[in-house]
PDB file of C-alpha atoms in Angstrom:
ATOM      1  CA  GLU A 125      -3.802 -15.528   9.911  1.00 94.00           C
ATOM      2  CA  MET A 126      -4.393 -16.256   6.248  1.00 97.00           C
ATOM      3  CA  SER A 127      -7.052 -13.941   4.933  1.00 97.00           C
ATOM      4  CA  ASP A 128      -8.293 -12.617   1.616  1.00 98.00           C
ATOM      5  CA  ILE A 129      -7.272  -8.984   1.072  1.00 97.00           C
ATOM      6  CA  LYS A 130     -10.227  -8.668  -1.324  1.00 97.00           C
ATOM      7  CA  LYS A 131     -12.577  -9.403   1.583  1.00 97.00           C
ATOM      8  CA  GLU A 132     -10.748  -7.002   3.918  1.00 97.00           C
ATOM      9  CA  ILE A 133     -10.961  -4.185   1.360  1.00 97.00           C
ATOM     10  CA  LYS A 134     -14.660  -4.863   0.745  1.00 97.00           C
ATOM     11  CA  GLU A 135     -15.413  -4.713   4.477  1.00 97.00           C
ATOM     12  CA  SER A 136     -13.458  -1.462   4.809  1.00 96.00           C
ATOM     13  CA  VAL A 137     -15.183   0.110   1.822  1.00 97.00           C
ATOM     14  CA  ASP A 138     -18.570  -1.028   3.130  1.00 97.00           C
ATOM     15  CA  SER A 139     -17.875   0.638   6.486  1.00 97.00           C
ATOM     16  CA  PHE A 140     -17.195   3.983   4.751  1.00 97.00           C
ATOM     17  CA  THR A 141     -19.961   3.842   2.124  1.00 96.00           C
ATOM     18  CA  GLU A 142     -22.573   5.679   4.167  1.00 96.00           C
ATOM     19  CA  SER A 143     -20.156   8.476   5.085  1.00 94.00           C
ATOM     20  CA  ALA A 144     -19.042   8.756   1.455  1.00 96.00           C
ATOM     21  CA  ASN A 145     -22.648   8.902   0.235  1.00 96.00           C
ATOM     22  CA  GLN A 146     -23.496  11.620   2.770  1.00 95.00           C
ATOM     23  CA  ASN A 147     -20.585  13.673   1.439  1.00 93.00           C
ATOM     24  CA  LYS A 148     -21.485  12.902  -2.199  1.00 96.00           C
ATOM     25  CA  ILE A 149     -18.190  11.095  -2.720  1.00 96.00           C
ATOM     26  CA  LYS A 150     -18.024   7.977  -4.854  1.00 97.00           C
ATOM     27  CA  LEU A 151     -16.194   4.954  -3.422  1.00 97.00           C
ATOM     28  CA  SER A 152     -15.244   2.481  -6.145  1.00 97.00           C
ATOM     29  CA  ASN A 153     -13.870  -0.909  -5.204  1.00 97.00           C
ATOM     30  CA  GLU A 154     -12.368  -2.512  -8.303  1.00 97.00           C
ATOM     31  CA  VAL A 155     -10.712  -5.397  -6.452  1.00 97.00           C
ATOM     32  CA  SER A 156     -12.135  -8.461  -8.160  1.00 95.00           C
ATOM     33  CA  SER A 157      -9.535 -11.151  -7.510  1.00 95.00           C
ATOM     34  CA  SER A 158      -8.761 -12.847  -4.238  1.00 96.00           C
ATOM     35  CA  LEU A 159      -5.352 -12.335  -2.695  1.00 96.00           C
ATOM     36  CA  PHE A 160      -4.677 -14.564   0.308  1.00 97.00           C
ATOM     37  CA  LEU A 161      -1.952 -13.326   2.634  1.00 96.00           C
ATOM     38  CA  ASP A 162      -0.772 -14.001   6.170  1.00 96.00           C
ATOM     39  CA  ILE A 163      -1.904 -10.811   7.940  1.00 97.00           C
ATOM     40  CA  ASP A 164      -2.978  -9.307  11.215  1.00 97.00           C
ATOM     41  CA  ARG A 165      -6.607  -8.665  10.199  1.00 97.00           C
ATOM     42  CA  SER A 166      -7.314  -5.961  12.778  1.00 96.00           C
ATOM     43  CA  ARG A 167      -4.196  -4.014  11.771  1.00 97.00           C
ATOM     44  CA  ILE A 168      -4.988  -4.345   8.070  1.00 97.00           C
ATOM     45  CA  LYS A 169      -8.454  -2.950   8.764  1.00 96.00           C
ATOM     46  CA  GLN A 170      -6.783  -0.068  10.622  1.00 96.00           C
ATOM     47  CA  ILE A 171      -4.474   0.614   7.645  1.00 97.00           C
ATOM     48  CA  PHE A 172      -7.366   0.678   5.175  1.00 97.00           C
ATOM     49  CA  ALA A 173      -9.547   2.746   7.521  1.00 96.00           C
ATOM     50  CA  ASN A 174      -6.821   5.362   8.001  1.00 94.00           C
ATOM     51  CA  ILE A 175      -6.275   5.743   4.268  1.00 95.00           C
ATOM     52  CA  LEU A 176      -9.992   5.858   3.436  1.00 96.00           C
ATOM     53  CA  SER A 177     -10.882   8.256   6.253  1.00 93.00           C
ATOM     54  CA  ASN A 178      -8.123  10.648   5.153  1.00 90.00           C
ATOM     55  CA  ALA A 179      -9.321  10.516   1.572  1.00 92.00           C
ATOM     56  CA  LEU A 180     -12.907  11.252   2.591  1.00 93.00           C
ATOM     57  CA  LYS A 181     -11.761  14.055   4.865  1.00 90.00           C
ATOM     58  CA  TYR A 182      -9.771  15.948   2.237  1.00 89.00           C
ATOM     59  CA  ILE A 183     -11.561  15.422  -1.071  1.00 93.00           C
ATOM     60  CA  ASN A 184     -14.618  17.337  -2.218  1.00 94.00           C
ATOM     61  CA  PRO A 185     -18.227  16.396  -2.977  1.00 95.00           C
ATOM     62  CA  GLY A 186     -18.362  14.848  -6.434  1.00 95.00           C
ATOM     63  CA  ASP A 187     -14.847  13.416  -6.144  1.00 96.00           C
ATOM     64  CA  GLU A 188     -14.065   9.699  -6.205  1.00 97.00           C
ATOM     65  CA  VAL A 189     -11.867   7.254  -4.322  1.00 97.00           C
ATOM     66  CA  LEU A 190     -10.898   4.169  -6.309  1.00 98.00           C
ATOM     67  CA  ILE A 191      -9.366   1.054  -4.753  1.00 98.00           C
ATOM     68  CA  LYS A 192      -7.683  -1.583  -6.871  1.00 98.00           C
ATOM     69  CA  ILE A 193      -4.919  -4.166  -6.775  1.00 97.00           C
ATOM     70  CA  GLN A 194      -2.253  -4.249  -9.436  1.00 97.00           C
ATOM     71  CA  ASP A 195      -0.292  -7.455  -9.911  1.00 96.00           C
ATOM     72  CA  GLU A 196       3.356  -6.816 -10.754  1.00 96.00           C
ATOM     73  CA  LYS A 197       6.161  -9.293 -11.390  1.00 96.00           C
ATOM     74  CA  GLU A 198       7.667  -8.988  -7.893  1.00 97.00           C
ATOM     75  CA  SER A 199       4.813  -7.487  -5.883  1.00 98.00           C
ATOM     76  CA  HIS A 200       1.121  -6.875  -5.431  1.00 98.00           C
ATOM     77  CA  ILE A 201       0.206  -3.200  -5.173  1.00 98.00           C
ATOM     78  CA  ILE A 202      -2.934  -2.008  -3.420  1.00 98.00           C
ATOM     79  CA  LYS A 203      -3.838   1.426  -4.745  1.00 98.00           C
ATOM     80  CA  PHE A 204      -6.098   4.045  -3.175  1.00 98.00           C
ATOM     81  CA  ILE A 205      -6.560   6.719  -5.837  1.00 98.00           C
ATOM     82  CA  ASP A 206      -8.583   9.899  -5.529  1.00 97.00           C
ATOM     83  CA  ASN A 207      -9.240  12.790  -7.867  1.00 96.00           C
ATOM     84  CA  GLY A 208      -9.263  15.350  -5.056  1.00 93.00           C
ATOM     85  CA  PRO A 209      -7.283  18.562  -4.576  1.00 93.00           C
ATOM     86  CA  GLY A 210      -3.922  16.793  -4.243  1.00 92.00           C
ATOM     87  CA  ILE A 211      -1.012  17.436  -1.912  1.00 89.00           C
ATOM     88  CA  SER A 212       1.807  19.804  -2.768  1.00 89.00           C
ATOM     89  CA  GLU A 213       5.153  18.182  -3.507  1.00 89.00           C
ATOM     90  CA  ASP A 214       6.910  19.932  -0.627  1.00 86.00           C
ATOM     91  CA  LYS A 215       4.560  18.241   1.852  1.00 85.00           C
ATOM     92  CA  LEU A 216       4.705  14.707   0.441  1.00 86.00           C
ATOM     93  CA  ASP A 217       8.022  13.832   2.092  1.00 82.00           C
ATOM     94  CA  LYS A 218       6.549  14.673   5.528  1.00 81.00           C
ATOM     95  CA  ILE A 219       3.191  12.976   5.168  1.00 86.00           C
ATOM     96  CA  PHE A 220       4.137   9.870   7.178  1.00 83.00           C
ATOM     97  CA  GLU A 221       5.760  11.849  10.023  1.00 80.00           C
ATOM     98  CA  ARG A 222       4.116  11.809  13.442  1.00 73.00           C
ATOM     99  CA  PHE A 223       1.921  14.829  14.219  1.00 55.00           C
ATOM    100  CA  TYR A 224       2.227  16.191  10.667  1.00 54.00           C
ATOM    101  CA  LYS A 225      -0.944  17.599   9.140  1.00 59.00           C
ATOM    102  CA  VAL A 226      -0.937  18.386   5.451  1.00 61.00           C
ATOM    103  CA  ASP A 227      -3.244  21.354   5.437  1.00 55.00           C
ATOM    104  CA  SER A 228      -4.323  23.374   8.420  1.00 43.00           C
ATOM    105  CA  SER A 229      -4.979  26.535   6.419  1.00 39.00           C
ATOM    106  CA  ARG A 230      -8.120  25.581   4.491  1.00 42.00           C
ATOM    107  CA  ASP A 231     -11.532  26.766   5.570  1.00 39.00           C
ATOM    108  CA  ARG A 232     -12.735  23.299   6.600  1.00 44.00           C
ATOM    109  CA  ASN A 233     -12.294  22.107  10.150  1.00 44.00           C
ATOM    110  CA  TYR A 234     -10.013  19.094  10.097  1.00 48.00           C
ATOM    111  CA  PHE A 235      -9.771  17.149  13.307  1.00 48.00           C
ATOM    112  CA  GLY A 236      -7.099  14.645  14.085  1.00 50.00           C
ATOM    113  CA  SER A 237      -3.833  14.128  15.844  1.00 47.00           C
ATOM    114  CA  GLY A 238      -1.612  13.891  12.791  1.00 55.00           C
ATOM    115  CA  LEU A 239      -0.788  10.315  13.783  1.00 64.00           C
ATOM    116  CA  GLY A 240      -2.962   8.317  11.368  1.00 78.00           C
ATOM    117  CA  LEU A 241      -0.553   8.042   8.456  1.00 90.00           C
ATOM    118  CA  ALA A 242       2.482   7.596  10.742  1.00 90.00           C
ATOM    119  CA  ILE A 243       0.707   4.661  12.399  1.00 92.00           C
ATOM    120  CA  THR A 244      -0.384   3.382   8.994  1.00 95.00           C
ATOM    121  CA  LYS A 245       3.226   3.341   7.782  1.00 96.00           C
ATOM    122  CA  GLN A 246       4.366   1.487  10.916  1.00 95.00           C
ATOM    123  CA  LEU A 247       1.625  -1.127  10.507  1.00 96.00           C
ATOM    124  CA  VAL A 248       2.390  -1.577   6.810  1.00 97.00           C
ATOM    125  CA  ASN A 249       6.116  -1.954   7.586  1.00 96.00           C
ATOM    126  CA  ALA A 250       5.354  -4.438  10.393  1.00 97.00           C
ATOM    127  CA  HIS A 251       3.814  -6.698   7.745  1.00 97.00           C
ATOM    128  CA  GLY A 252       7.033  -6.480   5.701  1.00 97.00           C
ATOM    129  CA  TRP A 253       5.339  -4.211   3.178  1.00 97.00           C
ATOM    130  CA  ASP A 254       5.889  -0.598   2.127  1.00 97.00           C
ATOM    131  CA  ILE A 255       3.598   2.372   1.536  1.00 97.00           C
ATOM    132  CA  LYS A 256       4.196   5.305  -0.791  1.00 97.00           C
ATOM    133  CA  VAL A 257       2.254   8.338  -1.912  1.00 95.00           C
ATOM    134  CA  LYS A 258       2.249  10.411  -5.054  1.00 95.00           C
ATOM    135  CA  SER A 259       0.119  13.425  -5.706  1.00 95.00           C
ATOM    136  CA  THR A 260      -0.482  16.266  -8.119  1.00 95.00           C
ATOM    137  CA  ILE A 261      -2.283  19.456  -7.165  1.00 94.00           C
ATOM    138  CA  ASN A 262      -5.766  19.646  -8.727  1.00 94.00           C
ATOM    139  CA  ILE A 263      -5.454  16.115 -10.103  1.00 95.00           C
ATOM    140  CA  GLY A 264      -5.417  13.843  -7.071  1.00 96.00           C
ATOM    141  CA  THR A 265      -3.505  11.598  -4.731  1.00 96.00           C
ATOM    142  CA  GLU A 266      -2.526   7.949  -4.820  1.00 97.00           C
ATOM    143  CA  PHE A 267      -1.484   5.931  -1.793  1.00 97.00           C
ATOM    144  CA  TYR A 268      -0.078   2.577  -2.718  1.00 97.00           C
ATOM    145  CA  ILE A 269       0.905  -0.361  -0.564  1.00 98.00           C
ATOM    146  CA  ILE A 270       3.614  -2.577  -2.004  1.00 98.00           C
ATOM    147  CA  ILE A 271       3.406  -6.228  -0.974  1.00 98.00           C
ATOM    148  CA  PRO A 272       6.421  -8.259  -2.065  1.00 97.00           C
ATOM    149  CA  LYS A 273       5.675 -11.653  -3.548  1.00 95.00           C
ATOM    150  CA  ILE A 274       7.313 -14.406  -1.563  1.00 78.00           C
TER     151      ILE A 274
END
């Protein structure tokens, strides 16, 4: 159905605000313009929830997650940017593989099946979109969803 991505992002951010506050992580939603698209709302919520929950799981107290939409000539790009510990380059090409977990060696207890980002990629692709990630150790990670303009 036609829905405003701005509204979907706001609802997703709102659902993670309490968890972020408890972990002293700042969630910043800089999406100010409406973007109406034909989407499966429940799957879009799942995409955003997977990305946000991963960010909150792996970044540290005092870090920030920023969400914004960039309007390009041929696409809209939804960006989820954090200033957390980053992901090493050798692991980035595997991040969307089923059962892959980026870091099992840290001293935190990370729970999960390793399916979240694989499912996220499938859901993004099912909408005719694409998802990419770039990251730098000690600087942060950016997930970005590329939505072609029709």
